Amino acid sequence: MSKYSALSEHLARLEGSSVSLTFDEIERILDAPLPKSARKFDAWWENEKSGSHTWAHLWRAAGWLRDTVNLRAQVVMFRRSDEHVDGLLSQLRPRTKEAIYDLLQLAHISTDEWHTTNTGREIDRVKANPSYCYDWSFGSPREGYALCIWHETLDVRSGQIVFTENLRAHAANLRQQANDAVRDSERRSRTLTQAARAQAFDDALSISYERMLPVSVILTEGDRLAREAMGDGSSHVQFRALDPVKWFVHEYDDTTGVALLVRGQRPLTSNAPAIDPDDERSGEPDKIQLRAIAIRKGQGEFRQKLLSAYGRTCAVTGCRVVDLLEAAHIRPHADEPNYSVTNGLLLRADIHTLFDLGLLAVDSRFRVRIAPVLLRSEYKEYEGREIRHPVYPSEMPNPDALERRYQQFQKIHESGSM
């Protein structure tokens, strides 16, 4: 990753029209030393125009220009840029190629899942993990999203830099192509993968609009494949960089899928219909599935913590098939988004479902309780069994949270409402 992205991020967060930074302060921002030439030559600090100063375009993209530099005092002054928006759009064109993994870390989006395969095997070249590095969108409702956008698709509208697209229609078209039996299997498989990426991108836009989330944009430049050629091959990125300024979804047509993303301008209000956080199962089947996928992605880090805490073993059954193990919240996620290990249990998928449906509980003494309706089923063997404890006592599930949930379980089954 270009270390100078951290400087552009810092400048983008500042208020005011100018700022002075010492070289030492800049090194602390970068968490790395400046090159010797930066301390010896004024030219190093020139505002990039010709393409030779690939670091300078980053602070220009953030809306700043280097004003003066004093090598003796080791101080540089930056000022707000008054460049026309068309000139700024040109400055946003990426000149470096940075790894997606590094840019996601800079955007504070989890990369924990990049480190292992679905079976828990560690990845040797994490930054090149093919399960993630070719995706078009990253993140979750909890941490926000990062979207990969081709610079050439950006436009200027009413003095603002914008991106407008219909990824939902694009995904539907790709799925239709993939179902064409005339195409060879390799092309159909590639098209299906691209359809899934387009749909995930659309889902990120929809959720970001509904929740008015800021969006991180990773700008790309290179050999972009035409839409009609998708399936025949893949686009090739030559340059890639993180825009230091956040974007916002100003419009999203839930009927058509047309979206408008605007750089650096938070919408005053959202026209999106309000979402009941306690009702994640409402709406069209496709939307329900996409929403569930987005939420599960947000729980990736939570699951990794629980896998570590419980030694990759189901707390109830002892199952060690990692692909079947899920992260269960003791206090429901809709009530309180709490990703602490003490608010979770590592459960096999079917046990997790029973837990969520109120057919299985764990009391404050860490014993499994089964609903009466299941006492004649194969699950009866778990009744009264003490759950597996985490490796460290500090990671034990919160007994108060367990007790509150167990009391709800008792109330339901005593009343016979299930």
mmCIF file of C-alpha atoms in Angstrom, residues 140-381:
data_model
loop_
_atom_site.group_PDB
_atom_site.id
_atom_site.type_symbol
_atom_site.label_atom_id
_atom_site.label_comp_id
_atom_site.label_asym_id
_atom_site.label_seq_id
_atom_site.Cartn_x
_atom_site.Cartn_y
_atom_site.Cartn_z
ATOM 1 C CA SER A 140 -21.036 -5.025 6.038
ATOM 2 C CA PRO A 141 -23.866 -2.935 7.498
ATOM 3 C CA ARG A 142 -21.946 -2.748 10.772
ATOM 4 C CA GLU A 143 -18.668 -1.366 9.410
ATOM 5 C CA GLY A 144 -19.837 0.189 6.146
ATOM 6 C CA TYR A 145 -18.830 -0.724 2.609
ATOM 7 C CA ALA A 146 -15.969 -0.213 0.179
ATOM 8 C CA LEU A 147 -16.811 -0.298 -3.532
ATOM 9 C CA CYS A 148 -14.442 -0.716 -6.473
ATOM 10 C CA ILE A 149 -15.374 1.796 -9.186
ATOM 11 C CA TRP A 150 -13.699 2.444 -12.540
ATOM 12 C CA HIS A 151 -12.558 6.059 -12.752
ATOM 13 C CA GLU A 152 -13.830 6.350 -16.321
ATOM 14 C CA THR A 153 -17.406 5.720 -15.110
ATOM 15 C CA LEU A 154 -17.400 8.844 -12.901
ATOM 16 C CA ASP A 155 -19.153 11.983 -14.067
ATOM 17 C CA VAL A 156 -19.678 15.616 -13.029
ATOM 18 C CA ARG A 157 -23.242 16.701 -12.348
ATOM 19 C CA SER A 158 -24.334 20.034 -10.842
ATOM 20 C CA GLY A 159 -20.811 20.706 -9.634
ATOM 21 C CA GLN A 160 -20.500 17.306 -7.932
ATOM 22 C CA ILE A 161 -18.542 14.184 -8.815
ATOM 23 C CA VAL A 162 -21.019 11.328 -9.115
ATOM 24 C CA PHE A 163 -21.361 7.677 -10.039
ATOM 25 C CA THR A 164 -24.689 6.420 -11.336
ATOM 26 C CA GLU A 165 -25.366 2.799 -12.221
ATOM 27 C CA ASN A 166 -27.883 -0.029 -12.173
ATOM 28 C CA LEU A 167 -26.019 -3.020 -10.781
ATOM 29 C CA ARG A 168 -29.239 -4.916 -10.138
ATOM 30 C CA ALA A 169 -30.117 -4.932 -13.835
ATOM 31 C CA HIS A 170 -26.502 -5.786 -14.644
ATOM 32 C CA ALA A 171 -26.633 -8.786 -12.288
ATOM 33 C CA ALA A 172 -29.936 -9.964 -13.780
ATOM 34 C CA ASN A 173 -28.528 -9.726 -17.306
ATOM 35 C CA LEU A 174 -25.442 -11.719 -16.318
ATOM 36 C CA ARG A 175 -27.578 -14.426 -14.721
ATOM 37 C CA GLN A 176 -29.617 -14.637 -17.904
ATOM 38 C CA GLN A 177 -26.436 -15.062 -19.948
ATOM 39 C CA ALA A 178 -25.208 -17.758 -17.562
ATOM 40 C CA ASN A 179 -28.417 -19.719 -18.109
ATOM 41 C CA ASP A 180 -27.874 -19.782 -21.874
ATOM 42 C CA ALA A 181 -27.222 -23.452 -22.621
ATOM 43 C CA VAL A 182 -25.460 -22.534 -25.879
ATOM 44 C CA ARG A 183 -22.511 -21.071 -23.973
ATOM 45 C CA ASP A 184 -19.683 -23.332 -22.821
ATOM 46 C CA SER A 185 -19.525 -24.298 -19.138
ATOM 47 C CA GLU A 186 -16.405 -22.229 -18.378
ATOM 48 C CA ARG A 187 -17.982 -19.045 -19.721
ATOM 49 C CA ARG A 188 -21.243 -19.732 -17.902
ATOM 50 C CA SER A 189 -19.373 -20.280 -14.628
ATOM 51 C CA ARG A 190 -17.407 -17.040 -15.044
ATOM 52 C CA THR A 191 -20.597 -15.133 -15.844
ATOM 53 C CA LEU A 192 -22.328 -16.504 -12.751
ATOM 54 C CA THR A 193 -19.426 -15.325 -10.595
ATOM 55 C CA GLN A 194 -19.644 -11.857 -12.126
ATOM 56 C CA ALA A 195 -23.404 -11.830 -11.548
ATOM 57 C CA ALA A 196 -22.861 -12.582 -7.860
ATOM 58 C CA ARG A 197 -20.354 -9.727 -7.602
ATOM 59 C CA ALA A 198 -22.727 -7.312 -9.310
ATOM 60 C CA GLN A 199 -25.545 -8.368 -6.997
ATOM 61 C CA ALA A 200 -23.360 -7.912 -3.903
ATOM 62 C CA PHE A 201 -22.419 -4.430 -5.146
ATOM 63 C CA ASP A 202 -26.097 -3.581 -5.607
ATOM 64 C CA ASP A 203 -26.893 -4.888 -2.144
ATOM 65 C CA ALA A 204 -24.185 -2.666 -0.644
ATOM 66 C CA LEU A 205 -25.676 0.359 -2.420
ATOM 67 C CA SER A 206 -29.175 -0.483 -1.212
ATOM 68 C CA ILE A 207 -28.154 -0.952 2.422
ATOM 69 C CA SER A 208 -25.920 2.132 2.400
ATOM 70 C CA TYR A 209 -28.849 4.170 1.095
ATOM 71 C CA GLU A 210 -31.308 2.784 3.633
ATOM 72 C CA ARG A 211 -28.957 3.470 6.545
ATOM 73 C CA MET A 212 -27.260 6.620 5.169
ATOM 74 C CA LEU A 213 -23.839 4.966 5.530
ATOM 75 C CA PRO A 214 -20.679 6.653 4.237
ATOM 76 C CA VAL A 215 -19.072 4.599 1.469
ATOM 77 C CA SER A 216 -15.351 4.154 0.815
ATOM 78 C CA VAL A 217 -14.555 4.163 -2.894
ATOM 79 C CA ILE A 218 -11.584 2.325 -4.376
ATOM 80 C CA LEU A 219 -10.910 3.896 -7.767
ATOM 81 C CA THR A 220 -9.461 1.735 -10.525
ATOM 82 C CA GLU A 221 -7.932 2.340 -13.936
ATOM 83 C CA GLY A 222 -6.948 -0.167 -16.589
ATOM 84 C CA ASP A 223 -8.325 -2.449 -19.276
ATOM 85 C CA ARG A 224 -12.056 -2.474 -18.532
ATOM 86 C CA LEU A 225 -14.056 -5.202 -20.200
ATOM 87 C CA ALA A 226 -17.203 -4.087 -22.013
ATOM 88 C CA ARG A 227 -20.424 -5.381 -20.477
ATOM 89 C CA GLU A 228 -21.393 -7.387 -23.528
ATOM 90 C CA ALA A 229 -18.015 -9.159 -23.358
ATOM 91 C CA MET A 230 -18.337 -10.246 -19.737
ATOM 92 C CA GLY A 231 -18.060 -13.991 -19.480
ATOM 93 C CA ASP A 232 -15.438 -14.043 -22.222
ATOM 94 C CA GLY A 233 -12.762 -12.823 -19.825
ATOM 95 C CA SER A 234 -11.981 -10.401 -17.035
ATOM 96 C CA SER A 235 -11.028 -6.753 -16.706
ATOM 97 C CA HIS A 236 -7.433 -5.980 -15.767
ATOM 98 C CA VAL A 237 -6.606 -3.271 -13.235
ATOM 99 C CA GLN A 238 -3.424 -1.289 -13.846
ATOM 100 C CA PHE A 239 -3.859 1.334 -11.108
ATOM 101 C CA ARG A 240 -5.858 1.282 -7.892
ATOM 102 C CA ALA A 241 -6.160 3.763 -4.995
ATOM 103 C CA LEU A 242 -8.530 4.650 -2.167
ATOM 104 C CA ASP A 243 -10.334 7.976 -2.478
ATOM 105 C CA PRO A 244 -9.660 9.761 0.844
ATOM 106 C CA VAL A 245 -13.115 11.385 0.699
ATOM 107 C CA LYS A 246 -16.232 9.401 1.621
ATOM 108 C CA TRP A 247 -19.127 8.990 -0.805
ATOM 109 C CA PHE A 248 -22.859 8.746 -0.074
ATOM 110 C CA VAL A 249 -25.774 7.095 -1.867
ATOM 111 C CA HIS A 250 -28.169 9.971 -2.571
ATOM 112 C CA GLU A 251 -30.657 7.966 -4.617
ATOM 113 C CA TYR A 252 -31.601 4.317 -4.868
ATOM 114 C CA ASP A 253 -34.705 3.277 -6.779
ATOM 115 C CA ASP A 254 -35.907 0.125 -5.070
ATOM 116 C CA THR A 255 -38.122 -0.642 -8.064
ATOM 117 C CA THR A 256 -35.483 -0.429 -10.788
ATOM 118 C CA GLY A 257 -32.154 -0.571 -8.933
ATOM 119 C CA VAL A 258 -30.816 2.711 -10.360
ATOM 120 C CA ALA A 259 -28.457 4.320 -7.833
ATOM 121 C CA LEU A 260 -26.680 7.669 -7.519
ATOM 122 C CA LEU A 261 -23.472 7.887 -5.490
ATOM 123 C CA VAL A 262 -22.114 11.385 -4.701
ATOM 124 C CA ARG A 263 -18.597 12.237 -3.550
ATOM 125 C CA GLY A 264 -18.152 14.103 -0.291
ATOM 126 C CA GLN A 265 -21.759 15.227 0.131
ATOM 127 C CA ARG A 266 -23.854 13.657 2.879
ATOM 128 C CA PRO A 267 -27.586 13.702 2.045
ATOM 129 C CA LEU A 268 -29.658 15.821 4.405
ATOM 130 C CA THR A 269 -32.295 13.110 4.713
ATOM 131 C CA SER A 270 -32.923 9.667 3.330
ATOM 132 C CA ASN A 271 -36.021 8.918 1.269
ATOM 133 C CA ALA A 272 -35.584 5.220 1.954
ATOM 134 C CA PRO A 273 -38.409 3.481 3.827
ATOM 135 C CA ALA A 274 -37.649 2.893 7.489
ATOM 136 C CA ILE A 275 -36.374 -0.572 8.376
ATOM 137 C CA ASP A 276 -37.502 -2.360 11.488
ATOM 138 C CA PRO A 277 -34.262 -3.810 12.929
ATOM 139 C CA ASP A 278 -36.303 -6.526 14.641
ATOM 140 C CA ASP A 279 -37.796 -7.696 11.359
ATOM 141 C CA GLU A 280 -34.999 -8.872 9.089
ATOM 142 C CA ARG A 281 -37.319 -11.457 7.504
ATOM 143 C CA SER A 282 -39.751 -9.033 5.832
ATOM 144 C CA GLY A 283 -39.799 -8.179 2.139
ATOM 145 C CA GLU A 284 -39.211 -10.003 -1.110
ATOM 146 C CA PRO A 285 -37.431 -13.387 -0.884
ATOM 147 C CA ASP A 286 -34.384 -12.161 -2.840
ATOM 148 C CA LYS A 287 -34.050 -9.109 -0.576
ATOM 149 C CA ILE A 288 -34.375 -11.276 2.527
ATOM 150 C CA GLN A 289 -31.555 -13.520 1.316
ATOM 151 C CA LEU A 290 -29.296 -10.591 0.382
ATOM 152 C CA ARG A 291 -29.917 -8.880 3.710
ATOM 153 C CA ALA A 292 -29.070 -12.095 5.554
ATOM 154 C CA ILE A 293 -25.854 -12.486 3.556
ATOM 155 C CA ALA A 294 -24.826 -8.917 4.372
ATOM 156 C CA ILE A 295 -25.434 -9.455 8.069
ATOM 157 C CA ARG A 296 -23.510 -12.746 8.052
ATOM 158 C CA LYS A 297 -20.554 -10.965 6.411
ATOM 159 C CA GLY A 298 -20.613 -8.466 9.242
ATOM 160 C CA GLN A 299 -20.287 -11.336 11.674
ATOM 161 C CA GLY A 300 -17.138 -12.778 10.105
ATOM 162 C CA GLU A 301 -14.831 -11.294 12.717
ATOM 163 C CA PHE A 302 -17.236 -12.342 15.487
ATOM 164 C CA ARG A 303 -17.214 -15.932 14.202
ATOM 165 C CA GLN A 304 -13.427 -15.998 14.039
ATOM 166 C CA LYS A 305 -13.243 -14.916 17.675
ATOM 167 C CA LEU A 306 -15.635 -17.686 18.705
ATOM 168 C CA LEU A 307 -13.809 -20.298 16.620
ATOM 169 C CA SER A 308 -10.643 -19.380 18.489
ATOM 170 C CA ALA A 309 -12.341 -19.248 21.896
ATOM 171 C CA TYR A 310 -14.023 -22.650 21.556
ATOM 172 C CA GLY A 311 -11.205 -24.422 19.758
ATOM 173 C CA ARG A 312 -13.263 -24.756 16.555
ATOM 174 C CA THR A 313 -15.780 -26.959 18.357
ATOM 175 C CA CYS A 314 -19.542 -26.610 18.808
ATOM 176 C CA ALA A 315 -20.275 -25.681 22.433
ATOM 177 C CA VAL A 316 -23.258 -28.064 22.560
ATOM 178 C CA THR A 317 -22.582 -31.047 20.278
ATOM 179 C CA GLY A 318 -18.781 -31.156 20.109
ATOM 180 C CA CYS A 319 -18.967 -31.018 16.299
ATOM 181 C CA ARG A 320 -15.604 -30.007 14.787
ATOM 182 C CA VAL A 321 -16.670 -29.565 11.145
ATOM 183 C CA VAL A 322 -15.790 -25.878 10.813
ATOM 184 C CA ASP A 323 -18.053 -25.269 7.802
ATOM 185 C CA LEU A 324 -21.058 -26.185 9.977
ATOM 186 C CA LEU A 325 -20.161 -23.909 12.886
ATOM 187 C CA GLU A 326 -21.866 -20.541 13.275
ATOM 188 C CA ALA A 327 -21.653 -17.552 15.602
ATOM 189 C CA ALA A 328 -24.777 -17.220 17.748
ATOM 190 C CA HIS A 329 -25.593 -14.060 19.684
ATOM 191 C CA ILE A 330 -26.877 -14.572 23.228
ATOM 192 C CA ARG A 331 -28.398 -11.114 23.384
ATOM 193 C CA PRO A 332 -30.019 -10.834 19.925
ATOM 194 C CA HIS A 333 -28.189 -8.726 17.371
ATOM 195 C CA ALA A 334 -31.368 -6.706 16.702
ATOM 196 C CA ASP A 335 -31.534 -5.681 20.372
ATOM 197 C CA GLU A 336 -27.873 -4.754 20.708
ATOM 198 C CA PRO A 337 -25.095 -5.206 18.083
ATOM 199 C CA ASN A 338 -22.644 -6.713 20.603
ATOM 200 C CA TYR A 339 -19.745 -8.635 19.037
ATOM 201 C CA SER A 340 -17.988 -9.484 22.298
ATOM 202 C CA VAL A 341 -17.001 -13.140 22.700
ATOM 203 C CA THR A 342 -18.906 -13.198 26.003
ATOM 204 C CA ASN A 343 -22.107 -12.449 24.076
ATOM 205 C CA GLY A 344 -21.668 -15.425 21.783
ATOM 206 C CA LEU A 345 -21.772 -19.190 21.485
ATOM 207 C CA LEU A 346 -20.174 -21.291 18.759
ATOM 208 C CA LEU A 347 -22.942 -23.616 17.578
ATOM 209 C CA ARG A 348 -23.509 -26.159 14.840
ATOM 210 C CA ALA A 349 -25.904 -24.733 12.237
ATOM 211 C CA ASP A 350 -28.950 -26.769 13.311
ATOM 212 C CA ILE A 351 -28.338 -26.017 17.005
ATOM 213 C CA HIS A 352 -28.009 -22.330 16.138
ATOM 214 C CA THR A 353 -31.387 -22.481 14.393
ATOM 215 C CA LEU A 354 -33.018 -24.113 17.430
ATOM 216 C CA PHE A 355 -31.388 -21.501 19.663
ATOM 217 C CA ASP A 356 -32.765 -18.648 17.545
ATOM 218 C CA LEU A 357 -36.225 -20.245 17.391
ATOM 219 C CA GLY A 358 -36.385 -20.572 21.174
ATOM 220 C CA LEU A 359 -36.402 -24.377 21.058
ATOM 221 C CA LEU A 360 -33.062 -24.660 22.846
ATOM 222 C CA ALA A 361 -31.488 -22.519 25.555
ATOM 223 C CA VAL A 362 -28.505 -22.431 27.894
ATOM 224 C CA ASP A 363 -29.103 -21.507 31.532
ATOM 225 C CA SER A 364 -26.846 -19.429 33.786
ATOM 226 C CA ARG A 365 -25.127 -22.629 34.990
ATOM 227 C CA PHE A 366 -24.126 -23.340 31.372
ATOM 228 C CA ARG A 367 -26.491 -26.311 30.989
ATOM 229 C CA VAL A 368 -28.418 -27.001 27.795
ATOM 230 C CA ARG A 369 -32.210 -26.895 28.011
ATOM 231 C CA ILE A 370 -34.414 -28.451 25.333
ATOM 232 C CA ALA A 371 -38.008 -27.448 24.582
ATOM 233 C CA PRO A 372 -40.592 -30.101 25.569
ATOM 234 C CA VAL A 373 -41.580 -30.577 21.941
ATOM 235 C CA LEU A 374 -38.045 -31.839 21.185
ATOM 236 C CA LEU A 375 -37.682 -34.234 24.107
ATOM 237 C CA ARG A 376 -38.778 -37.136 21.907
ATOM 238 C CA SER A 377 -36.377 -36.192 19.121
ATOM 239 C CA GLU A 378 -32.674 -36.862 18.562
ATOM 240 C CA TYR A 379 -31.945 -33.602 20.406
ATOM 241 C CA LYS A 380 -33.107 -35.005 23.757
ATOM 242 C CA GLU A 381 -29.560 -36.262 24.475
#
